[in-house]
Amino acid sequence: MAGKPGRRRFGNLRKRDSGRWQARYLGPDGLMHSAPNTFATEREGEQWLTLIESEIIRGHWQAPEAGEVTISSYGERWIAERKLAPRSRQGYEYLFSLHIEPHLGRLTLGAVQPATIRAWRRKLLAGGTPEPQAVKAYALLRAIFSTAVKEDEIIRQNPCRIPGYDRYHTPERPTATVAQVFALADAMPPRFSALIVVAALSGLRWGELAALRRQDVDLAAGLVRVPRKLAVLNGRVEFGPPKSDAGVRVVALPAAAVEALGTHLAAFVDDFPDALIFTGEKGGVLRSSSFGSAVRWRETVARLGLPEFHFHDLRHTGNTLAASSGASTRELMHRMGHSTMRAALIYQHATSERDREIASAMDRRIAKQAGKKVAKGKKAGGRKKKDERPER
């Protein structure tokens, strides 16, 4: 017959019918946990409970599940349970299967320490993984461990807490001038000319431009609505919502973009509301994979003095123009479709021309106010009151 539970300040012990002792305790997670094995004597059980209590007091305790759940099973479940856009999900699955699972998948969550992460990163880079890919894989792994710490409370600390591992040096991308944008548009086949102008002056992404329909454009008001984007996943075309809620927006177009878009609509777009605005040579969905070769992109941009220029770089022109025109951080975030300030602040910091204009305006104000101060001083002309004391 089983013995009665022992009375202890922390945890409890009871003797099983087998004669061995079982130890249990209430963990910081509010759940009852049992020792992974029974003990031959009551004293052995008490010693084990004392050890667990000391771990809790020192903040070193972690749930027993940490030694059972592997990174492979937890990571795959983490990705499957997240609400992600199809393309983001595909990207996470790719990073996990290529850079994380083969190296760390068999380890349990509790077995991974910062030293493990350092060794893993060194192995990735030594094996030829580009640094941007290593940084993205690290960011994904950090997010997975963050859930294990904060939400599931399986482990006590996130091992992905190494300074600098979430950043890499990104060479500054080229920004085309307005003249270069129009020269590039003129060098394109006619059906792609407006695509270049609108991409540069609106700041819309490739997927957003490719998904635009006639009903999304109001030429009279000079507005374009962005309700969806196009993505190609495993060769399959899918229309879906933009990357984030901030991506759903209405963007005002400069007159030059409105004019180019009006000419394009009249020449290349069917009259019904659902007609796609930008399509391929044969009227099909616009695909980035075939666009470059169709327009001889590399040769064309090189000829115009823009070597290594990508289509996405056109977006920088519009964003830089908006920033230099005095757009606030919030206004830039809206135009760009971003939910955070980071990218908007980059454009604001990069607008040196606008910054020079601000400095010049400050100079004029300083000169004007300094002139008034000097004039006032001359008018007072050396007349001192008797009780006036020199400043200390």
Coordinates of N, CA, C and O in Angstrom, one line a residue, residues 384-392:
K384 N 25.0 103.4 -19.4 CA 24.9 102.4 -18.3 C 24.1 103.1 -17.2 O 24.3 104.3 -16.9
K385 N 23.3 102.3 -16.6 CA 22.6 102.8 -15.4 C 23.6 102.8 -14.2 O 24.5 101.9 -14.2
K386 N 23.4 103.6 -13.2 CA 24.3 103.7 -12.1 C 24.3 102.4 -11.3 O 25.4 102.0 -10.8
D387 N 23.1 101.8 -11.2 CA 23.1 100.6 -10.4 C 23.4 99.3 -11.2 O 23.2 98.2 -10.7
E388 N 23.8 99.4 -12.4 CA 24.0 98.2 -13.3 C 25.4 97.6 -12.9 O 26.4 98.3 -12.7
R389 N 25.3 96.3 -12.7 CA 26.5 95.5 -12.3 C 27.0 94.7 -13.5 O 26.2 94.1 -14.2
P390 N 28.3 94.5 -13.7 CA 28.8 93.7 -14.8 C 28.4 92.2 -14.5 O 28.3 91.8 -13.3
E391 N 28.1 91.5 -15.6 CA 27.7 90.1 -15.4 C 28.9 89.2 -15.0 O 30.0 89.5 -15.4
R392 N 28.6 88.3 -14.2 CA 29.7 87.4 -13.7 C 29.6 86.1 -14.5 O 28.6 85.6 -14.9

